[in-house]
C-alpha angles and dihedrals in degrees: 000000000000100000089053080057097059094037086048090049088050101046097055087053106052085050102052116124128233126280104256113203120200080221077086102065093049134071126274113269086241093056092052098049089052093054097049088046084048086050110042118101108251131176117276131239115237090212096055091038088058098046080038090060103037093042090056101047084056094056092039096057088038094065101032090057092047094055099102129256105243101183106176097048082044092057098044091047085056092051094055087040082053094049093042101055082048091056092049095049092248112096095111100134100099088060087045086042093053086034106057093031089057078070103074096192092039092053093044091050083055100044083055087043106056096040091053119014089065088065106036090050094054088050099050093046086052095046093044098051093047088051100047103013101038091149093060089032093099093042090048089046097053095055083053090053093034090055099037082052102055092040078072102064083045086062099039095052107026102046102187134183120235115240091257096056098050120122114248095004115115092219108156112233089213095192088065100047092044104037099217124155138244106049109123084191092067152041118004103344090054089104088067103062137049099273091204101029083113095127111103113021110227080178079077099025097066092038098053080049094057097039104058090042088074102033087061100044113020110096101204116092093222095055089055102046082046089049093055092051103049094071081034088057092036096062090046083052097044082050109042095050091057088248099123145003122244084256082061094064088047099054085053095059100048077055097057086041086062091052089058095051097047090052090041093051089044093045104028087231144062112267097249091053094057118096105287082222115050111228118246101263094154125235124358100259079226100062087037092057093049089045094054098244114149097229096128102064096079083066094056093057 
């Protein structure tokens, strides 16, 4: 009896299975701490911001204006855009079109609007929010790049005539009447840009963007009402100078709507909730991986 004791005893434990952690199952506390380094909001560096923005404009009009220009689906997809907003009682942008037009300085304001304020505002938003909100800079910044970056697909897969270029419609191309300058969508720089590259408006889209920036973190009452009119001003000028449809505005805002989501998801917050001021977490993993530095080698102990 005693011997079928001992046998038994060694039996169970030759046949015990293995300790299973749930450690296992997680990432290693190295990969963890890399992620939340390449996460955490840190202060920018005017110089790669620079070569970062420039870098990516480039790209950005490169492959807008590769995309091809596919004329006769951008027409008919105006013209459905065109039957649609009737349908729905708000294709009123041929009478805001003649109406505002019928204003010569108005009209002239707008052209000039609409060719360089789009650029200048985005800038300054940019630039003011790196010198005075460094620590929600990078996440800012992201919704600006995701949006720009879906807007792309929109233009590669939904060619789409602006309202000036539409067959049978009497919409007014008001750079061309009116021979202002700067419009790379008319006269003799029209070669240069994507002639039906209309769906979704980034017009809109970067406005919106800086509007409601500085809606969110300026603390001056008059900032934030201004912030609010300037998209609000923006889609009376697209519209009035024959440029874009009403649909077009709104594409750009589900656009911008997929920037915030993409910050938000990165972040884990919206832009304006994240420290004013980043906390020092020493150089970007990243940068210190590309320069050579070994600062990565504390997280693979």
């Amino acid at each position: 009896m005693g011997e079928a004791s001992v046998k038994t005893l060694e039996t169970r434990t030759d046949v015990s299975s293995p300790t299973v952690t749930e450690s296992q199952d997680r990432p290693a506390p190295s990969e963890r701490a890399l992620l939340s380094r390449l996460r955490a909001p840190r202060r920018p560096r005017i110089w790669f911001e620079v070569l970062l923005i420039a870098v990516s404009y480039w790209t950005y009009s490169l492959i807008r204006n590769a995309v091809p220009e596919q004329k006769a689906a951008a027409l008919a997809n105006a013209d459905w855009i065109w039957r649609t907003e009737r349908t729905l009682g708000i294709a009123v942008e041929e009478s805001v079109n003649h109406a505002v037009n019928s204003v010569t300085w108005l009209i002239v304001g707008m052209n000039y609007y609409y060719a360089t304020l789009h650029f200048v505002m985005t800038i300054g938003v940019l630039v003011w929010i790196y010198r005075f909100h460094p620590g929600r800079y990078a996440a800012t910044r992201l919704v600006l790049f995701a949006t720009t970056g879906v807007a792309l697909v929109g233009y590669y897969f939904y060619p789409l005539a602006p309202p000036r270029l539409m067959n049978g419609q009497n919409f007014v191309d008001t750079v061309l009447v009116h021979h202002t300058w700067g419009s790379m969508a008319s006269g003799n720089l029209k070669h240069m840009s994507n002639q039906y590259a209309a769906m979704p408006s980034m017009h809109i889209g970067w406005s919106l963007w800086c509007g409601l920036t500085i809606f969110a973190v300026a603390s001056a009452p008059w900032a934030r009402i201004l912030g609010l009119l300037y998209p609000t001003a923006t889609l009376i000028v697209i519209v009035a100078t024959a440029n874009h449809f009403w649909l077009d505005a709104v594409g750009g805002m589900l656009c911008l709507a997929f920037g915030y989501a993409v910050s938000r998801t990165w972040y884990g917050s919206l832009p304006h909730r994240l420290p004013r001021r980043p906390e020092e977490t020493g150089r970007h993993p990243v940068a210190a991986a590309v320069l050579g530095i070994p600062a990565l080698n504390r997280f693979r102990r």
